[in-house]
Coordinates of C-alpha atoms in Angstrom, one line a residue:
M1 CA 0.0 0.0 0.0
K2 CA 1.5 3.4 -1.0
L3 CA 0.9 6.5 1.0
D4 CA 0.3 9.8 -0.8
A5 CA 2.6 12.6 0.2
A6 CA -0.3 14.6 1.5
T7 CA -1.7 11.9 3.7
S8 CA -2.1 13.1 7.2
A9 CA -0.9 11.1 10.2
G10 CA -4.5 10.5 11.3
D11 CA -5.3 8.9 7.9
I12 CA -2.5 6.3 8.1
P13 CA -3.9 2.8 8.8
E14 CA -3.0 1.7 12.4
G15 CA -1.0 -1.3 11.2
L16 CA 1.4 0.9 9.2
V17 CA 2.2 3.3 12.1
E18 CA 5.4 2.3 13.8
P19 CA 5.0 2.0 17.6
S20 CA 6.8 4.6 19.6
L21 CA 10.2 3.8 21.0
Y22 CA 9.7 5.8 24.1
V23 CA 6.7 6.9 26.2
G24 CA 5.8 10.4 27.1
K25 CA 7.7 13.5 26.3
V26 CA 11.5 12.9 26.1
T27 CA 13.9 15.7 25.4
P28 CA 17.7 15.6 25.2
G29 CA 17.9 17.4 28.5
S30 CA 15.4 15.2 30.3
L31 CA 17.2 12.1 28.9
D32 CA 20.5 13.2 30.3
D33 CA 19.0 14.0 33.6
Q34 CA 17.3 10.6 33.8
V35 CA 20.2 8.4 32.6
L36 CA 23.5 10.3 33.2
A37 CA 22.6 11.5 36.7
F38 CA 21.8 8.0 38.0
P39 CA 25.4 6.9 38.7
E40 CA 25.9 9.9 41.0
T41 CA 22.8 9.1 43.2
R42 CA 23.1 7.0 46.3
P43 CA 22.2 3.3 45.6
P44 CA 19.0 2.1 47.2
R45 CA 19.0 -0.5 49.9
Q46 CA 17.8 -3.2 47.5
W47 CA 20.9 -2.7 45.4
Y48 CA 23.1 -3.5 48.4
I49 CA 21.1 -6.6 49.2
A50 CA 21.4 -7.8 45.6
L51 CA 25.1 -7.1 45.6
A52 CA 25.6 -9.0 48.9
I53 CA 23.8 -12.0 47.4
T54 CA 25.8 -12.0 44.1
L55 CA 29.1 -11.5 45.9
T56 CA 28.3 -14.4 48.2
A57 CA 27.6 -16.6 45.2
A58 CA 30.9 -15.3 43.6
L59 CA 32.8 -16.1 46.8
V60 CA 31.4 -19.7 46.6
G61 CA 32.8 -19.9 43.1
V62 CA 36.2 -18.5 44.1
V63 CA 36.5 -21.0 47.0
S64 CA 35.5 -23.9 44.7
I65 CA 38.1 -22.9 42.1
G66 CA 40.7 -22.5 44.9
Y67 CA 39.9 -26.0 46.2
T68 CA 40.2 -27.3 42.6
F69 CA 43.7 -25.8 42.4
Y70 CA 44.7 -27.4 45.7
I71 CA 43.2 -30.8 45.1
G72 CA 43.3 -31.0 41.3
I73 CA 40.7 -31.8 38.7
G74 CA 39.9 -34.9 40.7
A75 CA 37.7 -32.6 42.8
W76 CA 35.3 -32.6 40.0
G77 CA 33.0 -35.4 38.8
N78 CA 34.9 -35.9 35.5
T79 CA 35.6 -39.5 34.8
S80 CA 36.6 -41.8 32.0
P81 CA 35.1 -41.5 29.4
V82 CA 33.3 -38.2 30.5
F83 CA 36.5 -36.1 30.5
W84 CA 34.5 -33.1 29.4
A85 CA 31.7 -32.2 31.8
F86 CA 30.6 -29.1 33.8
D87 CA 33.7 -27.2 32.7
I88 CA 33.0 -27.3 29.0
I89 CA 29.2 -27.2 29.5
N90 CA 29.6 -23.9 31.3
F91 CA 32.1 -22.6 28.8
V92 CA 29.8 -23.2 25.8
F93 CA 26.8 -21.8 27.9
W94 CA 28.5 -18.5 28.8
V95 CA 29.9 -17.9 25.3
G96 CA 26.4 -18.4 24.0
I97 CA 24.9 -15.9 26.5
G98 CA 27.1 -13.2 25.1
H99 CA 25.9 -13.5 21.6
A100 CA 22.7 -11.6 22.0
G101 CA 24.6 -8.4 23.0
T102 CA 26.7 -8.5 19.8
L103 CA 23.7 -9.3 17.6
I104 CA 21.7 -6.4 19.1
S105 CA 24.5 -3.9 19.0
A106 CA 26.2 -4.8 15.7
I107 CA 23.9 -6.7 13.3
L108 CA 20.8 -4.6 14.2
F109 CA 22.9 -1.5 13.9
L110 CA 24.0 -2.4 10.4
F111 CA 20.3 -3.0 9.5
R112 CA 19.4 0.3 11.1
K113 CA 16.8 -1.2 13.5
R114 CA 16.2 1.8 15.8
W115 CA 14.5 -0.3 18.5
R116 CA 18.0 -1.5 19.5
N117 CA 19.1 2.0 20.6
A118 CA 17.8 1.9 24.1
I119 CA 18.9 -1.6 24.9
A120 CA 22.2 -2.0 23.0
R121 CA 24.4 -0.6 25.8
F122 CA 23.2 -3.1 28.4
A123 CA 23.3 -6.0 26.0
E124 CA 26.9 -5.1 25.0
A125 CA 27.9 -5.0 28.6
M126 CA 26.4 -8.4 29.2
T127 CA 28.5 -9.8 26.3
I128 CA 31.7 -8.6 28.0
F129 CA 30.6 -10.1 31.4
A130 CA 29.5 -13.4 29.9
V131 CA 32.8 -13.9 28.0
I132 CA 34.7 -13.2 31.2
C133 CA 32.8 -16.0 32.9
A134 CA 33.3 -18.3 29.9
V135 CA 37.1 -17.8 29.9
I136 CA 37.4 -19.1 33.5
F137 CA 36.5 -22.7 32.5
P138 CA 39.1 -23.4 29.8
L139 CA 41.8 -22.0 32.1
I140 CA 40.9 -24.3 35.0
H141 CA 40.1 -27.2 32.7
V142 CA 43.7 -27.5 31.5
G143 CA 44.6 -28.5 35.0
R144 CA 47.5 -26.1 35.3
P145 CA 46.2 -22.7 34.5
W146 CA 49.6 -21.1 35.2
L147 CA 50.8 -22.8 32.0
A148 CA 47.9 -21.7 29.9
Y149 CA 50.2 -19.5 27.9
W150 CA 51.5 -22.6 26.2
L151 CA 48.4 -22.5 24.1
F152 CA 49.7 -19.5 22.2
P153 CA 52.1 -19.9 19.4
Y154 CA 55.4 -18.2 20.2
P155 CA 59.1 -19.2 19.9
N156 CA 60.2 -21.1 23.0
Q157 CA 63.1 -23.2 24.2
R158 CA 60.8 -26.2 25.0
A159 CA 60.5 -27.1 21.3
L160 CA 56.7 -27.0 21.7
W161 CA 54.4 -25.7 18.9
T162 CA 50.6 -25.5 18.8
N163 CA 48.6 -27.6 16.6
F164 CA 46.8 -25.2 14.2
R165 CA 44.6 -28.1 12.9
S166 CA 43.0 -28.5 16.3
P167 CA 39.6 -26.7 16.9
L168 CA 40.6 -26.3 20.5
L169 CA 43.3 -23.9 19.4
W170 CA 40.8 -22.2 17.1
D171 CA 38.7 -21.5 20.3
V172 CA 41.6 -19.7 21.9
F173 CA 41.9 -17.2 19.0
A174 CA 38.1 -17.0 18.3
V175 CA 37.1 -16.2 22.0
N176 CA 40.0 -13.8 22.5
T177 CA 39.2 -11.9 19.3
Y178 CA 35.5 -11.9 20.2
F179 CA 36.3 -10.4 23.6
S180 CA 38.7 -7.8 22.3
V181 CA 36.3 -6.6 19.5
S182 CA 33.3 -6.6 21.9
L183 CA 35.2 -4.7 24.5
M184 CA 36.4 -2.0 22.0
F185 CA 32.9 -1.8 20.5
W186 CA 31.3 -1.3 24.0
Y187 CA 33.9 1.2 25.1
L188 CA 33.7 3.2 21.9
G189 CA 30.0 3.7 22.4
L190 CA 30.5 4.8 25.9
I191 CA 32.9 7.7 25.1
P192 CA 30.3 10.4 24.3
D193 CA 28.3 9.5 27.4
I194 CA 31.3 9.5 29.6
A195 CA 32.3 12.9 28.3
S196 CA 28.8 14.2 29.1
M197 CA 29.1 12.8 32.7
R198 CA 32.5 14.5 32.9
D199 CA 30.9 17.8 32.1
R200 CA 28.0 17.3 34.5
T201 CA 29.7 16.0 37.7
T202 CA 30.8 18.2 40.5
S203 CA 33.0 15.6 42.2
K204 CA 36.7 16.2 41.5
L205 CA 37.5 12.5 41.6
R206 CA 34.7 11.5 39.2
K207 CA 35.7 14.4 36.9
L208 CA 39.3 13.1 36.8
I209 CA 38.2 9.5 36.1
Y210 CA 35.7 10.6 33.4
T211 CA 38.3 12.9 31.8
V212 CA 40.7 10.1 31.4
L213 CA 38.1 7.7 30.1
A214 CA 36.6 10.3 27.7
M215 CA 39.9 10.5 25.9
G216 CA 39.6 14.2 25.1
W217 CA 36.1 13.9 23.6
R218 CA 34.6 17.4 23.0
G219 CA 31.8 16.5 20.6
A220 CA 33.4 18.4 17.7
A221 CA 32.3 17.5 14.2
T222 CA 35.6 15.8 13.5
H223 CA 35.1 13.7 16.6
W224 CA 31.7 12.5 15.5
Q225 CA 33.0 11.8 12.0
H226 CA 35.8 9.5 13.3
Y227 CA 33.5 8.0 15.9
E228 CA 30.9 7.0 13.3
K229 CA 33.5 5.5 11.0
A230 CA 35.1 3.5 13.8
Y231 CA 31.7 2.4 15.2
L232 CA 30.6 1.2 11.7
L233 CA 33.9 -0.7 11.2
L234 CA 33.7 -2.4 14.6
A235 CA 30.1 -3.3 14.0
G236 CA 31.1 -5.0 10.7
L237 CA 33.9 -7.0 12.5
A238 CA 31.5 -7.9 15.4
T239 CA 28.9 -9.1 12.9
G240 CA 31.3 -11.7 11.5
L241 CA 32.2 -12.8 15.0
V242 CA 28.6 -13.4 15.9
L243 CA 28.4 -16.1 13.2
S244 CA 32.0 -17.4 13.5
V245 CA 32.7 -17.7 17.2
H246 CA 30.1 -20.2 18.2
S247 CA 30.6 -22.0 14.9
V248 CA 34.2 -22.4 15.9
V249 CA 33.0 -23.6 19.4
S250 CA 30.8 -26.1 17.6
F251 CA 33.8 -27.5 15.7
D252 CA 35.2 -28.8 19.0
F253 CA 32.4 -31.4 18.7
A254 CA 31.6 -31.6 15.0
T255 CA 35.1 -32.4 13.9
S256 CA 35.3 -35.5 16.2
V257 CA 34.0 -39.0 15.5
V258 CA 31.8 -39.2 18.6
P259 CA 28.2 -40.2 17.7
G260 CA 25.9 -37.3 18.2
W261 CA 28.7 -34.8 17.6
H262 CA 29.9 -35.5 14.1
M263 CA 27.1 -33.5 12.4
T264 CA 27.2 -30.7 9.8
I265 CA 24.2 -29.0 11.4
F266 CA 26.2 -28.1 14.5
P267 CA 27.5 -24.6 13.4
P268 CA 24.1 -23.0 12.6
Y269 CA 22.6 -25.0 15.4
F270 CA 25.0 -23.6 17.9
V271 CA 24.7 -20.0 16.6
A272 CA 20.9 -20.2 16.9
G273 CA 21.1 -21.6 20.4
A274 CA 23.5 -18.9 21.5
I275 CA 21.2 -16.1 20.2
F276 CA 18.3 -18.0 21.9
A277 CA 20.0 -18.2 25.3
G278 CA 21.4 -14.7 25.0
F279 CA 18.1 -13.0 24.3
A280 CA 16.5 -14.8 27.2
M281 CA 19.2 -13.5 29.6
V282 CA 18.8 -10.0 28.2
V283 CA 15.1 -10.0 28.7
M284 CA 15.4 -11.2 32.3
V285 CA 17.9 -8.4 33.2
L286 CA 16.1 -5.7 31.3
V287 CA 12.9 -6.4 33.1
V288 CA 14.6 -5.8 36.4
V289 CA 16.5 -2.7 35.1
R290 CA 13.3 -1.3 33.7
E291 CA 11.5 -1.5 37.0
T292 CA 14.2 -0.7 39.5
M293 CA 15.8 2.2 37.6
Q294 CA 12.5 3.8 36.5
L295 CA 13.3 3.5 32.8
K296 CA 9.8 2.5 31.6
N297 CA 9.6 5.5 29.3
L298 CA 12.8 4.5 27.5
I299 CA 12.8 0.7 27.7
T300 CA 9.2 0.2 26.5
M301 CA 7.0 -2.9 26.1
R302 CA 7.7 -2.7 22.4
H303 CA 11.4 -3.5 23.1
L304 CA 10.4 -6.5 25.2
D305 CA 7.8 -7.5 22.7
V306 CA 10.3 -7.6 19.8
M307 CA 12.9 -9.5 21.9
N308 CA 10.3 -12.1 22.8
K309 CA 9.5 -12.5 19.1
V310 CA 13.2 -13.2 18.5
I311 CA 13.1 -15.8 21.3
L312 CA 10.1 -17.4 19.7
A313 CA 11.8 -17.5 16.3
M314 CA 14.9 -19.1 17.7
S315 CA 12.8 -21.6 19.6
C316 CA 11.3 -22.7 16.3
I317 CA 14.8 -23.0 14.8
M318 CA 15.9 -25.1 17.8
G319 CA 12.9 -27.3 17.3
Y320 CA 13.8 -27.9 13.7
S321 CA 17.4 -28.7 14.7
Y322 CA 16.2 -31.3 17.2
M323 CA 14.0 -32.9 14.6
M324 CA 16.9 -33.0 12.1
E325 CA 19.0 -34.8 14.8
G326 CA 16.3 -37.4 15.1
F327 CA 15.9 -37.7 11.4
T328 CA 19.6 -38.0 10.8
A329 CA 19.8 -40.8 13.4
W330 CA 16.9 -42.7 11.7
Y331 CA 17.8 -42.0 8.0
S332 CA 21.5 -42.7 8.3
M333 CA 20.9 -46.3 9.6
N334 CA 24.0 -45.8 11.8
E335 CA 23.5 -48.0 14.9
F336 CA 25.9 -45.8 17.0
L337 CA 24.1 -42.6 16.0
H338 CA 20.7 -44.2 16.6
H339 CA 21.9 -45.5 20.0
G340 CA 23.1 -42.0 21.0
F341 CA 19.9 -40.3 20.0
M342 CA 17.8 -42.8 21.9
N343 CA 19.9 -42.1 25.0
I344 CA 18.6 -38.5 24.8
I345 CA 15.0 -39.7 25.0
T346 CA 15.1 -42.9 27.0
G347 CA 18.6 -43.4 28.5
T348 CA 20.0 -42.8 31.9
Y349 CA 20.0 -39.1 31.3
G350 CA 16.7 -39.1 29.3
W351 CA 15.2 -36.8 31.9
A352 CA 17.8 -34.1 30.9
G353 CA 16.8 -34.6 27.2
W354 CA 13.1 -34.0 28.1
V355 CA 14.0 -30.9 30.2
T356 CA 15.8 -29.5 27.2
I357 CA 12.9 -30.2 24.8
S358 CA 10.3 -28.8 27.2
C359 CA 12.2 -25.6 28.1
N360 CA 13.5 -24.8 24.7
I361 CA 10.6 -25.9 22.5
L362 CA 7.3 -26.2 24.4
I363 CA 7.4 -23.4 26.9
P364 CA 8.4 -20.6 24.5
Q365 CA 5.4 -21.4 22.3
I366 CA 3.3 -19.3 24.7
L367 CA 5.0 -16.3 23.1
W368 CA 2.7 -16.7 20.0
F369 CA 0.2 -14.7 22.1
R370 CA 0.9 -10.9 22.3
K371 CA -0.5 -10.8 25.8
A372 CA 2.2 -13.2 26.9
R373 CA 4.9 -11.2 25.1
T374 CA 3.9 -8.1 27.1
S375 CA 3.4 -9.8 30.5
Y376 CA 6.2 -9.8 33.0
F377 CA 5.1 -13.2 34.4
W378 CA 5.1 -15.0 31.1
M379 CA 8.2 -13.5 29.6
I380 CA 10.3 -14.1 32.8
L381 CA 8.9 -17.7 32.9
V382 CA 10.0 -18.3 29.3
A383 CA 13.4 -16.6 29.8
V384 CA 14.2 -18.6 32.9
G385 CA 13.0 -21.8 31.2
V386 CA 15.1 -21.1 28.1
T387 CA 18.2 -20.4 30.3
I388 CA 17.7 -23.7 32.1
G389 CA 16.9 -25.5 28.9
M390 CA 20.0 -24.2 27.1
W391 CA 22.3 -25.2 29.9
F392 CA 20.8 -28.7 29.9
E393 CA 21.1 -28.8 26.1
R394 CA 24.9 -28.5 26.5
F395 CA 24.7 -31.2 29.3
V396 CA 22.9 -33.5 26.8
I397 CA 25.4 -32.8 24.0
I398 CA 28.4 -33.5 26.2
V399 CA 27.6 -35.9 28.9
I400 CA 25.1 -38.2 27.1
S401 CA 27.3 -38.4 24.1
L402 CA 30.4 -39.3 26.1
H403 CA 29.2 -41.5 28.9
Q404 CA 28.6 -44.4 26.5
D405 CA 31.3 -44.5 23.8
F406 CA 32.3 -47.2 21.4
L407 CA 33.6 -49.5 24.1
P408 CA 30.8 -50.8 26.4
S409 CA 33.3 -51.9 29.1
A410 CA 34.3 -48.2 29.5
W411 CA 30.8 -46.9 30.0
R412 CA 30.4 -44.8 33.2
I413 CA 27.7 -42.8 34.8
Y414 CA 28.7 -39.2 35.4
K415 CA 27.8 -37.6 38.7
P416 CA 28.8 -34.0 39.3
T417 CA 30.3 -33.0 42.7
M418 CA 29.5 -30.1 45.0
V419 CA 32.7 -28.4 43.6
D420 CA 31.2 -28.5 40.1
F421 CA 28.0 -26.8 41.3
G422 CA 30.0 -24.3 43.4
V423 CA 32.0 -23.2 40.3
L424 CA 28.8 -22.9 38.3
L425 CA 27.1 -20.9 41.0
G426 CA 30.2 -18.7 41.3
T427 CA 30.1 -17.7 37.6
F428 CA 26.5 -16.6 38.0
G429 CA 27.6 -14.6 41.0
I430 CA 30.4 -13.0 39.1
F431 CA 28.1 -12.2 36.1
F432 CA 25.4 -10.5 38.1
T433 CA 27.9 -8.7 40.3
L434 CA 29.4 -7.1 37.2
V435 CA 25.9 -6.3 36.0
L436 CA 25.1 -4.5 39.3
L437 CA 28.3 -2.6 39.3
F438 CA 27.9 -1.5 35.7
A439 CA 24.4 -0.3 36.4
R440 CA 25.6 1.9 39.2
V441 CA 28.9 3.3 37.7
L442 CA 28.1 3.8 34.0
P443 CA 25.0 4.9 31.9
V444 CA 23.0 1.8 31.1
I445 CA 21.4 3.5 28.0
A446 CA 23.3 5.0 25.1
T447 CA 21.9 8.5 25.3
T448 CA 23.5 9.6 22.1
E449 CA 21.7 6.9 20.2
V450 CA 18.4 7.5 21.9
K451 CA 18.6 11.2 21.1
A452 CA 18.9 10.2 17.4
I453 CA 15.3 8.8 17.5
L454 CA 13.7 11.8 19.2
P455 CA 11.3 13.9 17.0
D456 CA 13.6 16.9 16.9
A457 CA 16.4 14.7 15.4
Q458 CA 14.3 13.3 12.6
P459 CA 14.6 15.1 9.2
S460 CA 10.9 14.7 8.6
H461 CA 10.2 17.1 11.5
H462 CA 12.1 20.0 10.0
G463 CA 10.0 20.5 6.9
D464 CA 6.6 22.1 6.3
D465 CA 5.0 18.8 5.4
H466 CA 6.4 16.7 8.2
H467 CA 3.6 14.1 8.0
A468 CA 4.5 13.1 4.5

């Protein structure tokens, strides 16, 4: 349907009117007062309580990791043939959590999706924090983390050289590149807001810190020109990393000969699962931020509605992937692959397989209804279910595939120890501690990007016929 240039706003059909990305009257000045002034206010009592809880969980993780260093990997439940267990499960899980932030901040930026502007900053920060949690596990998994630098190719007197044909080495480069680009992308977006906070603050200490972090930003035309070029360049680099990093992680499994792992569907399957889990975590955190920081006028129900639609779409893709796994096991007539798939449904850990299917496929179907997509209860229920389901999916992929290998005499039942659970709890504590600190110290919304969608910033509002 084409709209005539003289069509008034009231004559446009309701379905063609783009919902507002903010609620009420928002001006550049009120936006700065609402977002940039928040880090200078005294935190409420609830924030201290939440921080105490997350720090306690992080402390449990630190103690568990310290105990692992003292006792050794034997403190975990890993056994032959399940040499990969909670450590690699958690690594893949946390790398996946970070993907939503990169997708929101980079890919949607390239597609000029303006609904990302208000939520991109927080999603980017969650990417950084999730990768920090993920990196912990490969370091302690090697058994001697103080020798982890051996993984990097550099001339040495030990006559050791890394195997570039190993996907485990690809992980080292992929995750490090992902973290570096994501960190630069996040920090670059912060610079204009940090400069605004530098000009607003009255504290000498804060002004000194913000002055250093702002890197001499004055908002000059040349600054904006270089900023936009650099932001676009990093967005392009990050877009490739969204698709490549979890594909490389999937090669850890797909390049092996273990039944259930040696499948070509793994790279897109892992990428879709990462986006799925990441968006669920972002929804959970944004709901809390929206309520506790009084940002309902900036983080609207439309933002949550669109993110829930993405979760629903990823759920359908995951369902297709599960069906293809079953179809491949049946159509290939491979008895080992068939046995592995049946273990997911009816084996010792069949309950974990059904938890995965229920949380990742069945529960998100409630999001077909708009009332559910705009209800805190249903969206949090789905987000929590997806987070649990995606963790168990990694459990299913790793433990079920390994506990019964080609040699029946080597079959073992895997049982995690309290140390395993302590390290897992600790990473959640670290993640949410970093989220709480970020929310208090830095602006959680990119004010410069939100200002770009305000009416006064739109070219259509500067002409006589601004309804055209």
